[in-house]
Amino acid sequence: MDVSIVARSGKKAWIIGLSTFAFPMVLTILSSRALKSTLLADHKDDSLSLVAMLHATTTFHGVSCFLGDLKLLNSEVGRLALSSSMISGSLGYATVLISFGVNQIHPERANLGVFYIITMCAVAQFVLIKAGMGPFVSWMIRQTPRGQPLKESYLCYTVLLVLMCAFIGEVCGQHTFFGPILLGIALPAGSILAATLSDKFEGFITLVLLPLYFLACGGKTDLRSLDAATAFACALMALIGALTKFLAAVVPCVLFFNMIFRDAAILSLILSTVGVLDIQFYSRANQLGLIDAHCFSVMNTTSIIITGLISPMVQVLYDPSIRYISRKRQTIQDEPPNGELRVLACVHTEEQVPEIIDLLRVSNPTKQSPLGIYLIHLRELIGGAAPKFVSLESGPSLTSDSITNAFLIFERSNESVVSVQPFTAIAPFTSMHNDVCTLALDRGVSFTVLPFHCQWNSDGYVVNSPKIREFNRKVLSKAPCSVGILINRRSSDAADLSVIEGAISTPRVGVFFTGGPDDREALAYATCIAKQPDVKVTVVRFISSMENIEDEEEKSLDEEVISEFKLRGVGSKRARDVYKEEIVMDSVEICEVIRSMENSFDLILVGRRYVESPLMEWNEFPELGFIGDILASGDFHGKVLALVVQQHRYGGGKERDIGGSSRFSDIDLTHQTSFTPLQGNQKFAGLIT
């Protein structure tokens, strides 16, 4: 739990949180009183009010686990649900603890001294954890160097503190969870200690202890001995609690915040879920004798029914990727020639920084066509329940984040033509793509750069990250703009160069053109690069001798683009740029041509998807397409950067024609009937921090 969420919550989260706490609590308790005086008038047990209170409570833990299971933690509705449940759950948790203390007073003697003792013990335990255990835990975290594992002794101390807090809470008449929850709040979310605890114990607790606990709770559930009145009353309390929480969230969302009813209903369903902490409250109340076994059985059963119904309903009704469908195409090809090119750069680790900055450096930022970079540092959520998305203030001063500093130095060295806005996103890999797609949509980004999931070192060893690969696949399928996967086949020594404040070496850029919208987008990006006077661009077009393209419109667009390259190159001064056609019969010949040029370029641009053709066979990396797969294969030995481009196509519609306002208007390539050999083997200037 990160209690700073409450401080960062806006007016919307506060109103929804307060509404989902107060409205269900009041109505369910009043309903329980009415039922007690009518249907259960002959029953001496007065536990129905506590049953109503427990059903009216929303727990942050239950909502967080529910969103995590459905991979909705960092969706728009998911973030609002987390903030609202933190507020509502904190108030509900405090109310339940007070109720437990009050109900432990003997009804005949009405001795308030017991309540005062329980309350004072709870306050003393809070002070002990806050003033004693909290600083000790923070000291252990500070003693662990960055990037180093936590000492086993520190982990043992933490486990002993947890058991001690649980024991003190039990002795003082509080819930066993009271002390450990306070200690967990004192523990910094996302710290090395929190991450180590999750890594060491989460699997054992989730796969062993929790199933055993649910088995024990199920063993206490006996529906055969229930009387009809008690079963009806408890079930009605569960229904009233769920409905009032639903209405308490829907009404303010629709009336005050102009939220569409569909999203408001989904938010309400999420806040109505029941989790393991709710079951713990039921079990604790039964253990203290505050509710009988009959009520406990009905409450467990209704919890299973409510969550079992809500989960498939949310899965069917809510798809966060729907909002990423853009009404216009966000591509490099459609950008005006003198407009700002907005690029979203995604970075996971420091090793990925030089290759992305090298790519951005040759993108030809000028005062007439500046480069707007939105940097998002992606970090996996470990040791925390709530994702974070933080916007960092860009300015002349550096930060404590070396990745951000590298881009700020790049901005400083290209003043007035490059602007950098850094962000940090901490989320599970399963839903991390939501942050990237949302940022690209909100900022009108035309191109998103993703690092390839494989990294090669100087010895040729490949470091593979399946999580990053799955993340890239999701961005490719959901992104509201064009996307490029950047493959770094250079050795680590080639990237470890110092910062270059002025001009860079002459890069050699190659474009392998097969046809289709993705290849046209790659060509559009190469056009931006070709406007630099010190860049050499080579376009190699593969033509199949057996090809039979059925889509005449796509073929016509390809021919038009190539024709513009040839015509605009006539009489130009850019004699260094090259256009070449290669006649090939199958994919084997394509591989041979590419490998013959593997040391001819510093940067290679290719499209990801292609029109149906006999040239396409099988891929090891389907997300890269055919030629991209060749560039990432172990048989390719070129020390190059390769960018695999996918063009954004909204609504599945056909691509618009290339007008005079596109970046192709200033293209300047020389058509040559034969390939001109390239000379030199200078690499881009790298950057480290």
XYZ file of C-alpha atoms in Angstrom:
689
model
C 0.000 0.000 0.000
C 1.207 3.477 -0.912
C -0.660 5.954 1.303
C 0.639 8.839 -0.807
C -2.098 7.873 -3.271
C -4.580 9.533 -0.918
C -2.623 12.794 -0.962
C -2.319 12.706 -4.763
C -5.981 11.847 -5.316
C -8.055 14.486 -7.034
C -11.544 15.724 -6.283
C -13.127 12.943 -8.312
C -11.452 10.157 -6.313
C -12.279 11.842 -2.994
C -15.960 12.281 -3.819
C -16.313 8.718 -5.119
C -14.372 7.312 -2.154
C -16.434 9.188 0.434
C -19.655 8.338 -1.379
C -18.880 4.607 -1.584
C -18.082 4.618 2.145
C -20.899 6.691 3.640
C -23.873 5.848 1.433
C -23.626 2.012 1.655
C -22.724 2.130 5.355
C -25.785 4.181 6.313
C -28.296 2.350 4.127
C -27.168 -1.174 5.019
C -27.189 -0.448 8.762
C -30.659 1.133 8.546
C -31.860 -1.853 6.518
C -30.452 -4.241 9.109
C -32.301 -2.389 11.876
C -35.544 -2.631 9.931
C -35.066 -6.351 9.327
C -34.198 -6.906 12.976
C -37.439 -5.320 14.123
C -39.578 -7.279 11.655
C -38.229 -10.509 10.198
C -35.792 -11.339 13.030
C -37.757 -9.961 15.957
C -37.677 -13.324 17.746
C -33.897 -13.727 17.399
C -31.784 -12.704 20.371
C -28.636 -12.433 18.261
C -27.873 -8.820 17.297
C -25.121 -9.497 14.781
C -27.037 -8.324 11.698
C -25.775 -4.746 12.048
C -22.162 -5.917 11.953
C -22.990 -8.129 8.960
C -24.404 -5.068 7.201
C -21.301 -3.034 8.041
C -18.945 -5.695 6.699
C -20.901 -5.950 3.435
C -20.821 -2.162 3.029
C -17.020 -1.977 3.300
C -14.724 -1.684 0.272
C -11.132 -2.849 0.745
C -8.214 -1.485 -1.239
C -6.529 -4.889 -1.190
C -9.529 -6.602 -2.776
C -9.825 -3.983 -5.526
C -6.080 -4.038 -6.210
C -5.940 -7.838 -6.510
C -9.042 -7.858 -8.701
C -7.554 -5.287 -11.103
C -4.236 -7.121 -11.126
C -5.899 -10.399 -12.068
C -7.761 -8.703 -14.954
C -4.634 -6.744 -16.018
C -6.394 -3.411 -15.525
C -4.196 -1.868 -12.824
C -2.996 1.097 -14.882
C -6.057 1.541 -17.058
C -8.019 4.778 -16.766
C -10.849 3.201 -14.762
C -8.377 1.065 -12.795
C -6.407 4.071 -11.527
C -9.592 5.832 -10.439
C -10.807 2.663 -8.705
C -7.504 2.317 -6.804
C -7.550 5.911 -5.580
C -11.219 5.745 -4.581
C -10.846 2.384 -2.837
C -7.832 3.641 -0.884
C -9.985 6.441 0.573
C -13.114 4.359 1.060
C -11.177 1.325 2.315
C -9.198 3.321 4.889
C -12.392 4.758 6.364
C -14.124 1.384 6.243
C -11.165 -0.398 7.806
C -11.086 2.091 10.693
C -14.841 1.743 11.169
C -14.651 -2.048 11.289
C -11.807 -1.989 13.842
C -13.748 0.406 16.058
C -16.816 -1.773 15.692
C -14.830 -4.854 16.697
C -13.637 -3.021 19.819
C -17.116 -1.791 20.736
C -18.718 -5.192 20.199
C -16.212 -6.863 22.512
C -17.708 -4.965 25.469
C -19.918 -7.239 27.568
C -23.507 -6.214 26.760
C -24.767 -6.675 30.316
C -22.082 -4.694 32.098
C -21.488 -2.163 29.295
C -17.994 -1.570 30.616
C -16.458 1.160 28.439
C -13.109 0.573 30.096
C -12.530 -2.413 27.804
C -13.060 -0.229 24.769
C -10.721 2.423 26.121
C -8.018 -0.176 26.778
C -8.336 -1.618 23.264
C -8.213 1.879 21.749
C -5.188 2.971 23.780
C -3.351 -0.240 22.936
C -4.017 0.365 19.242
C -2.685 3.928 19.535
C 0.393 2.691 21.403
C 1.048 0.053 18.761
C 0.754 2.689 16.032
C 3.265 4.933 17.813
C 5.652 1.999 18.355
C 5.592 1.053 14.684
C 5.810 4.622 13.441
C 8.553 5.788 15.797
C 10.516 2.577 16.342
C 10.035 -0.116 13.747
C 9.546 2.230 10.779
C 12.923 3.995 11.174
C 14.623 0.636 11.702
C 13.158 -0.693 8.446
C 14.208 2.495 6.619
C 17.740 2.088 8.027
C 17.968 -1.459 6.618
C 16.917 -0.148 3.201
C 19.536 2.625 3.296
C 22.239 0.118 4.208
C 21.594 -1.803 0.979
C 23.562 -0.309 -1.960
C 21.630 0.370 -5.142
C 21.551 -2.679 -7.379
C 22.695 -5.034 -4.601
C 20.499 -7.783 -3.078
C 19.111 -7.412 0.419
C 20.971 -9.182 3.196
C 19.318 -12.339 4.476
C 19.631 -11.040 8.044
C 17.575 -7.942 7.152
C 14.905 -10.188 5.674
C 14.811 -12.277 8.856
C 14.513 -9.149 10.996
C 11.562 -8.005 8.896
C 9.769 -11.349 9.257
C 10.295 -11.227 13.034
C 8.849 -7.695 13.099
C 5.786 -8.914 11.205
C 5.185 -11.754 13.667
C 5.748 -9.420 16.597
C 3.233 -6.884 15.271
C 0.673 -9.642 14.675
C 1.126 -10.978 18.217
C 0.813 -7.527 19.804
C -2.343 -6.852 17.805
C -3.875 -10.148 18.909
C -3.045 -9.516 22.571
C -4.513 -6.010 22.415
C -7.842 -7.273 21.085
C -7.313 -6.006 17.532
C -7.336 -7.932 14.290
C -4.178 -9.958 13.690
C -3.666 -7.968 10.494
C -3.726 -4.613 12.303
C -0.038 -4.504 13.256
C 1.390 -5.975 10.030
C -0.706 -3.584 7.922
C 0.681 -0.604 9.857
C 4.194 -1.986 9.407
C 3.547 -2.471 5.696
C 2.368 1.125 5.368
C 5.602 2.252 7.064
C 7.567 0.203 4.516
C 8.350 2.325 1.401
C 6.423 0.965 -1.585
C 8.697 -0.296 -4.356
C 11.786 -0.405 -2.126
C 14.345 -3.194 -2.287
C 12.921 -4.641 0.938
C 9.354 -4.672 -0.418
C 10.549 -6.223 -3.679
C 12.537 -8.900 -1.833
C 9.591 -9.765 0.411
C 7.346 -10.153 -2.641
C 9.920 -12.250 -4.462
C 10.622 -14.562 -1.496
C 7.141 -15.098 -0.111
C 4.526 -14.235 -2.728
C 4.663 -17.593 -4.488
C 4.529 -19.608 -1.257
C 1.710 -17.527 0.192
C -0.331 -17.460 -3.018
C 0.100 -21.110 -3.975
C 0.212 -22.769 -0.545
C -1.063 -20.699 2.360
C -4.005 -18.969 0.661
C -5.518 -22.190 -0.764
C -5.197 -23.810 2.663
C -6.827 -20.796 4.280
C -9.722 -20.839 1.808
C -10.065 -24.567 2.406
C -10.369 -23.905 6.147
C -12.964 -21.181 5.562
C -14.883 -23.485 3.257
C -14.802 -26.198 5.900
C -16.515 -23.826 8.348
C -19.244 -23.039 5.833
C -22.324 -25.154 6.490
C -25.414 -24.248 4.466
C -27.433 -27.297 5.494
C -28.241 -26.113 9.016
C -29.363 -22.598 8.039
C -32.806 -21.314 8.898
C -34.618 -19.444 6.156
C -34.918 -16.139 8.024
C -31.198 -15.830 8.805
C -30.164 -16.870 5.316
C -32.560 -14.395 3.726
C -31.490 -11.532 6.002
C -27.741 -12.038 5.455
C -28.170 -12.509 1.709
C -30.309 -9.376 1.559
C -27.587 -7.410 3.385
C -25.040 -8.587 0.804
C -27.363 -7.541 -2.032
C -28.113 -4.148 -0.491
C -24.391 -3.578 0.159
C -23.465 -4.362 -3.457
C -26.309 -2.265 -4.916
C -25.641 0.750 -2.693
C -21.923 0.678 -3.560
C -22.897 0.476 -7.228
C -25.233 3.490 -6.955
C -22.792 5.419 -4.744
C -20.185 5.271 -7.504
C -22.463 5.656 -10.551
C -24.419 8.712 -9.404
C -21.494 11.120 -8.775
C -19.613 9.889 -11.850
C -22.544 10.550 -14.176
C -24.012 13.669 -12.565
C -20.891 15.560 -11.452
C -18.028 14.327 -13.644
C -19.805 13.708 -16.973
C -18.470 10.177 -17.152
C -20.256 7.933 -19.615
C -22.583 5.457 -17.931
C -20.658 2.448 -19.234
C -17.390 3.482 -17.551
C -19.228 4.553 -14.396
C -20.950 1.164 -14.193
C -17.632 -0.651 -14.677
C -16.033 1.441 -11.926
C -18.955 0.610 -9.651
C -18.644 -3.097 -10.336
C -14.923 -3.001 -9.529
C -15.571 -1.220 -6.219
C -18.180 -3.869 -5.338
C -15.742 -6.791 -5.454
C -14.894 -8.885 -2.407
C -11.341 -10.018 -1.662
C -9.349 -12.077 0.800
C -9.196 -9.230 3.328
C -13.004 -9.164 3.445
C -13.009 -12.906 4.152
C -10.498 -12.234 6.935
C -12.876 -9.720 8.507
C -15.712 -12.274 8.345
C -13.503 -14.942 9.917
C -12.270 -12.611 12.663
C -15.823 -11.547 13.523
C -16.847 -15.194 13.736
C -13.798 -16.007 15.876
C -14.660 -13.230 18.352
C -18.257 -14.411 18.500
C -19.570 -11.186 16.945
C -21.404 -13.129 14.217
C -22.607 -16.699 14.390
C -21.666 -19.607 12.139
C -24.860 -19.248 10.112
C -24.111 -15.654 9.154
C -20.495 -16.552 8.398
C -21.603 -19.322 6.015
C -23.991 -17.043 4.136
C -21.433 -14.232 3.926
C -18.812 -16.558 2.432
C -21.305 -17.891 -0.094
C -22.560 -14.467 -1.167
C -18.957 -13.239 -1.533
C -18.218 -16.053 -3.978
C -21.380 -15.300 -5.954
C -20.790 -11.520 -6.116
C -17.157 -11.756 -7.222
C -17.956 -14.631 -9.587
C -20.544 -12.477 -11.346
C -18.595 -9.221 -11.383
C -15.369 -10.640 -12.838
C -16.774 -11.857 -16.204
C -18.991 -8.774 -16.479
C -15.993 -6.431 -16.230
C -14.000 -8.551 -18.675
C -16.798 -8.369 -21.236
C -17.770 -4.721 -20.758
C -14.378 -3.042 -20.420
C -11.570 -2.974 -22.937
C -9.125 -0.102 -22.237
C -7.687 -0.327 -25.745
C -10.915 1.056 -27.248
C -9.910 4.595 -26.325
C -6.672 4.201 -28.274
C -8.562 4.105 -31.572
C -7.581 7.430 -33.098
C -9.911 9.301 -35.417
C -7.017 10.367 -37.569
C -3.855 8.657 -38.664
C -0.801 9.490 -36.554
C 2.147 8.746 -38.824
C 5.417 10.281 -39.948
C 4.164 10.136 -43.529
C 1.224 12.416 -42.703
C 3.244 14.978 -40.750
C 3.567 18.418 -42.410
C 7.063 19.147 -43.762
C 7.643 22.083 -41.396
C 5.818 20.797 -38.316
C 7.086 19.337 -35.080
C 7.761 15.613 -35.194
C 6.633 14.115 -31.887
C 8.391 10.906 -30.881
C 7.724 8.731 -27.832
C 10.924 6.996 -26.676
C 10.446 3.972 -24.396
C 13.402 2.938 -22.214
C 13.650 0.041 -19.772
C 17.348 0.029 -18.855
C 20.374 2.319 -19.144
C 21.902 0.071 -21.816
C 19.108 1.042 -24.221
C 19.753 4.785 -23.987
C 22.668 5.209 -26.479
C 20.924 3.399 -29.341
C 17.735 5.466 -29.004
C 19.623 8.758 -28.784
C 21.686 7.777 -31.832
C 18.454 7.225 -33.746
C 16.962 10.528 -32.615
C 20.162 12.386 -33.412
C 19.938 11.556 -37.136
C 16.217 12.433 -37.339
C 17.153 15.891 -38.679
C 15.710 18.227 -36.041
C 15.722 21.825 -37.292
C 14.141 25.115 -36.212
C 11.583 24.739 -39.005
C 10.897 21.082 -38.117
C 11.810 20.544 -34.434
C 11.837 17.234 -32.638
C 9.576 16.796 -29.614
C 10.678 13.807 -27.508
C 8.463 12.275 -24.856
C 10.683 10.005 -22.791
C 9.005 7.317 -20.711
C 11.169 5.302 -18.323
C 9.369 1.988 -17.870
C 9.881 0.084 -14.623
C 8.211 -3.093 -13.464
C 5.946 -2.797 -10.440
C 7.526 -4.959 -7.716
C 6.747 -4.722 -4.021
C 3.759 -2.426 -4.511
C 0.044 -2.674 -5.193
C -0.644 0.548 -7.106
C 1.042 1.606 -10.364
C 2.549 5.061 -10.753
C 2.782 7.449 -13.680
C 4.895 10.498 -12.900
C 5.579 13.498 -15.100
C 9.022 14.942 -14.400
C 9.638 18.640 -14.835
C 11.997 19.265 -17.723
C 14.482 22.065 -17.275
C 18.152 22.960 -17.223
C 18.877 21.072 -14.012
C 19.634 17.366 -14.032
C 17.833 14.745 -11.981
C 18.839 11.676 -9.987
C 17.737 9.408 -12.850
C 20.671 8.701 -15.198
C 18.325 7.765 -18.058
C 16.529 11.099 -17.833
C 19.854 12.929 -17.544
C 21.088 11.409 -20.808
C 18.127 12.800 -22.730
C 18.360 16.170 -20.985
C 22.013 16.393 -22.068
C 20.919 15.545 -25.611
C 18.330 18.341 -25.401
C 20.951 20.776 -24.118
C 23.327 19.931 -26.986
C 20.518 20.558 -29.517
C 19.004 23.651 -27.993
C 15.986 25.206 -29.752
C 15.535 22.200 -32.080
C 14.957 19.387 -29.556
C 12.637 19.381 -26.537
C 12.423 16.548 -23.991
C 9.552 15.820 -21.601
C 10.431 12.896 -19.287
C 7.956 10.544 -17.613
C 8.298 7.532 -15.337
C 5.811 4.662 -15.436
C 5.851 1.912 -12.800
C 3.410 -0.859 -13.675
C 3.181 -4.621 -14.204
C 4.488 -5.758 -17.584
C 1.096 -7.302 -18.313
C -0.547 -3.861 -18.485
C 2.428 -1.532 -19.008
C 1.395 -0.913 -22.618
C -1.605 1.073 -21.357
C 0.689 3.855 -20.108
C 2.543 4.025 -23.417
C -0.614 4.063 -25.548
C -2.332 6.619 -23.319
C 0.649 8.988 -23.436
C 0.954 8.614 -27.219
C -2.734 9.393 -27.668
C -2.878 12.341 -25.254
C 0.249 14.037 -26.657
C -0.502 13.458 -30.343
C 2.639 11.396 -30.903
C 3.368 10.309 -34.484
C 6.022 7.686 -33.782
C 6.845 5.429 -30.831
C 10.274 3.803 -30.493
C 10.522 0.489 -28.623
C 13.800 -1.297 -27.771
C 14.033 -4.869 -29.045
C 13.809 -7.495 -26.322
C 17.193 -9.027 -27.249
C 20.494 -7.304 -26.492
C 23.881 -8.375 -27.920
C 27.166 -7.782 -26.127
C 30.680 -7.661 -27.549
C 31.019 -11.457 -27.338
C 27.834 -12.023 -29.323
C 25.915 -13.254 -26.286
C 22.191 -12.557 -26.456
C 20.288 -11.326 -23.401
C 16.622 -12.137 -23.888
C 13.681 -10.587 -21.985
C 10.344 -12.362 -22.637
C 8.490 -9.704 -20.641
C 9.740 -6.899 -22.883
C 8.874 -8.967 -25.951
C 5.273 -9.413 -24.793
C 5.119 -5.702 -23.965
C 6.300 -4.829 -27.497
C 3.660 -7.091 -29.016
C 0.898 -5.386 -27.070
C 2.080 -1.915 -28.056
C 2.222 -2.973 -31.714
C -1.367 -4.184 -31.568
C -2.813 -1.260 -29.558
C -0.728 1.848 -30.304
C -2.590 4.907 -31.691
C 0.414 5.886 -33.832
C 3.212 4.396 -35.881
C 5.637 2.173 -33.981
C 9.257 1.220 -34.524
C 11.207 -1.587 -32.840
C 14.881 -0.663 -32.572
C 17.353 -3.543 -32.875
C 20.911 -2.867 -31.716
C 23.367 -5.285 -33.363
C 26.386 -3.205 -32.419
C 28.780 -4.392 -29.760
C 28.685 -2.714 -26.379
C 32.011 -1.024 -27.124
C 30.497 0.738 -30.133
C 27.798 2.277 -27.962
C 30.062 3.393 -25.114
C 31.177 6.692 -26.595
C 31.246 10.135 -25.057
C 28.722 12.912 -25.548
C 29.149 14.867 -28.774
C 27.981 18.440 -28.442
C 28.431 19.443 -32.063
C 28.245 17.718 -35.424
C 28.214 13.966 -35.740
C 29.968 11.645 -38.132
C 28.443 10.902 -41.516
C 25.946 8.092 -41.003
C 24.994 5.689 -43.772
C 21.303 4.839 -43.847
C 19.777 1.979 -45.787
C 16.106 1.314 -46.591
C 14.997 -2.156 -47.690
C 11.734 -1.616 -49.572
C 9.393 -4.502 -50.372
C 6.079 -2.666 -50.554
C 3.093 -1.881 -48.369
C 2.197 0.853 -45.855
C 4.919 -0.062 -43.365
C 7.639 0.234 -45.982
C 6.213 3.583 -47.069
C 6.368 4.752 -43.441
C 10.000 3.621 -43.201
C 10.687 5.537 -46.401
C 9.008 8.628 -44.921
C 11.319 8.461 -41.914
C 14.311 8.010 -44.211
C 13.149 11.132 -46.048
C 13.399 13.144 -42.819
C 16.916 11.820 -42.311
C 17.898 12.469 -45.951
C 17.327 16.204 -45.546
C 20.563 16.399 -43.582
C 23.456 17.336 -45.863
C 25.901 14.904 -44.227
C 23.755 11.754 -44.386
C 23.940 9.147 -47.126
C 20.670 7.290 -47.834
C 20.418 4.146 -49.927
C 17.064 2.681 -50.960
C 17.082 -0.958 -52.051
C 13.812 -2.181 -53.542
C 13.153 -5.916 -53.762
C 11.036 -7.015 -56.726
C 9.929 -10.617 -57.018
C 10.073 -12.193 -60.435
C 7.156 -14.411 -59.360
C 5.159 -11.804 -57.450
C 1.473 -11.337 -58.168
C -0.024 -8.590 -56.009
C -3.788 -8.622 -55.927
C -4.195 -5.261 -54.177
C -3.725 -2.863 -57.067
C -4.222 0.174 -54.825
C -1.271 -0.803 -52.629
C 0.863 -1.474 -55.683
C -0.090 1.901 -57.142
C 0.868 3.702 -53.910
C 4.242 1.938 -53.877
C 4.936 2.901 -57.463
C 3.931 6.488 -56.816
C 6.310 6.798 -53.881
C 9.197 5.283 -55.814
C 8.447 7.502 -58.805
C 8.574 10.588 -56.622
C 11.982 9.506 -55.356
C 13.297 9.125 -58.868
C 11.813 12.353 -60.232
C 12.760 14.604 -57.328
C 16.320 13.351 -57.441
C 16.857 14.619 -60.997
C 19.148 17.624 -61.042
C 19.649 17.654 -57.278
C 22.951 18.086 -55.520
C 22.485 14.946 -53.378
C 24.517 12.635 -55.573
C 25.459 10.588 -52.540
C 21.943 9.081 -52.230
C 21.258 5.858 -54.077
C 18.233 3.993 -55.416
C 18.588 0.377 -56.501
C 16.270 -2.446 -57.566
C 16.977 -6.104 -56.859
C 15.132 -8.854 -58.741
C 14.681 -11.846 -56.456
C 12.841 -15.145 -56.753
C 12.430 -16.201 -53.125
C 13.357 -15.386 -49.553
C 16.737 -17.090 -49.902
C 17.853 -14.517 -52.459
C 16.583 -11.707 -50.235
C 18.744 -13.040 -47.409
C 21.755 -13.209 -49.695
C 21.314 -9.606 -50.823
C 20.862 -8.323 -47.277
C 23.879 -10.214 -45.955
C 26.014 -8.906 -48.791
C 25.243 -5.393 -47.473
C 25.378 -6.123 -43.746
C 28.470 -3.937 -43.248
C 27.403 -1.206 -45.680
C 25.120 0.742 -43.326
C 25.028 2.234 -39.853
C 21.230 2.367 -39.734
C 18.750 0.156 -41.596
C 15.054 1.005 -41.930
C 12.537 -1.689 -42.903
C 8.783 -2.128 -42.763
C 7.191 -4.750 -40.540
C 4.142 -5.936 -42.488
C 4.091 -6.655 -46.173
C 1.492 -7.400 -48.807
C 0.880 -11.083 -49.398
C 3.668 -12.441 -51.533
C 5.618 -15.653 -52.237
C 8.581 -13.888 -50.620
C 7.135 -14.351 -47.133
C 7.793 -17.682 -45.387
C 8.419 -18.258 -41.655
C 9.731 -15.899 -38.970
C 11.491 -16.524 -35.673
C 10.293 -13.109 -34.447
C 6.869 -12.482 -36.028
C 6.683 -9.022 -34.472
C 9.586 -7.943 -36.713
C 8.260 -9.146 -40.050
C 10.336 -11.021 -42.596
C 13.292 -8.692 -43.193
C 13.353 -7.545 -39.566
C 13.620 -11.179 -38.562
C 16.679 -11.539 -40.815
C 18.343 -8.522 -39.193
C 17.760 -10.003 -35.715
C 18.847 -13.533 -36.579
C 22.085 -15.102 -35.414
C 23.262 -15.451 -39.023
C 23.329 -11.680 -39.508
C 26.683 -10.229 -38.413
C 26.312 -6.561 -39.323
C 27.193 -4.062 -36.588
C 24.211 -1.822 -37.254
C 21.090 -0.298 -35.789
C 17.923 -1.613 -37.403
C 14.520 0.026 -37.081
C 11.469 -2.091 -37.927
C 8.546 0.236 -38.655
C 4.812 -0.358 -38.433
C 2.547 2.365 -39.790
C -0.573 3.370 -37.887
C -3.769 2.480 -39.710
C -6.933 3.625 -37.982
C -10.201 1.719 -38.166
C -8.777 -0.831 -40.563
C -9.351 1.614 -43.394
C -7.271 2.095 -46.490
C -4.255 4.331 -46.419
C -4.759 7.870 -47.639
C -2.930 9.022 -50.710
C 0.311 10.977 -50.379
C -0.389 14.638 -50.823
C 1.836 17.590 -51.365
C 1.784 18.500 -47.675
C 3.581 15.363 -46.559
C 7.256 15.092 -45.777
C 7.821 13.588 -49.206
C 7.543 17.069 -50.729
C 11.250 17.775 -50.110
C 12.619 14.373 -51.066
C 15.955 14.475 -52.762
C 17.295 11.110 -53.945
C 19.291 10.278 -57.048
C 18.080 7.357 -59.143
C 20.827 4.977 -60.209
C 20.317 1.828 -62.195
C 23.075 0.001 -60.339
C 24.130 -0.079 -56.755
C 26.856 2.344 -55.726
C 29.243 0.761 -53.212
C 29.405 2.506 -49.869
C 32.690 3.345 -48.255
C 33.717 3.996 -44.696
C 32.576 2.325 -41.559
C 31.975 5.151 -39.102
C 29.385 4.587 -36.415
C 27.032 7.060 -34.832
C 28.250 9.053 -31.904
C 26.951 7.291 -28.817
C 26.055 8.726 -25.465
C 26.471 7.531 -21.896
C 25.734 9.187 -18.598
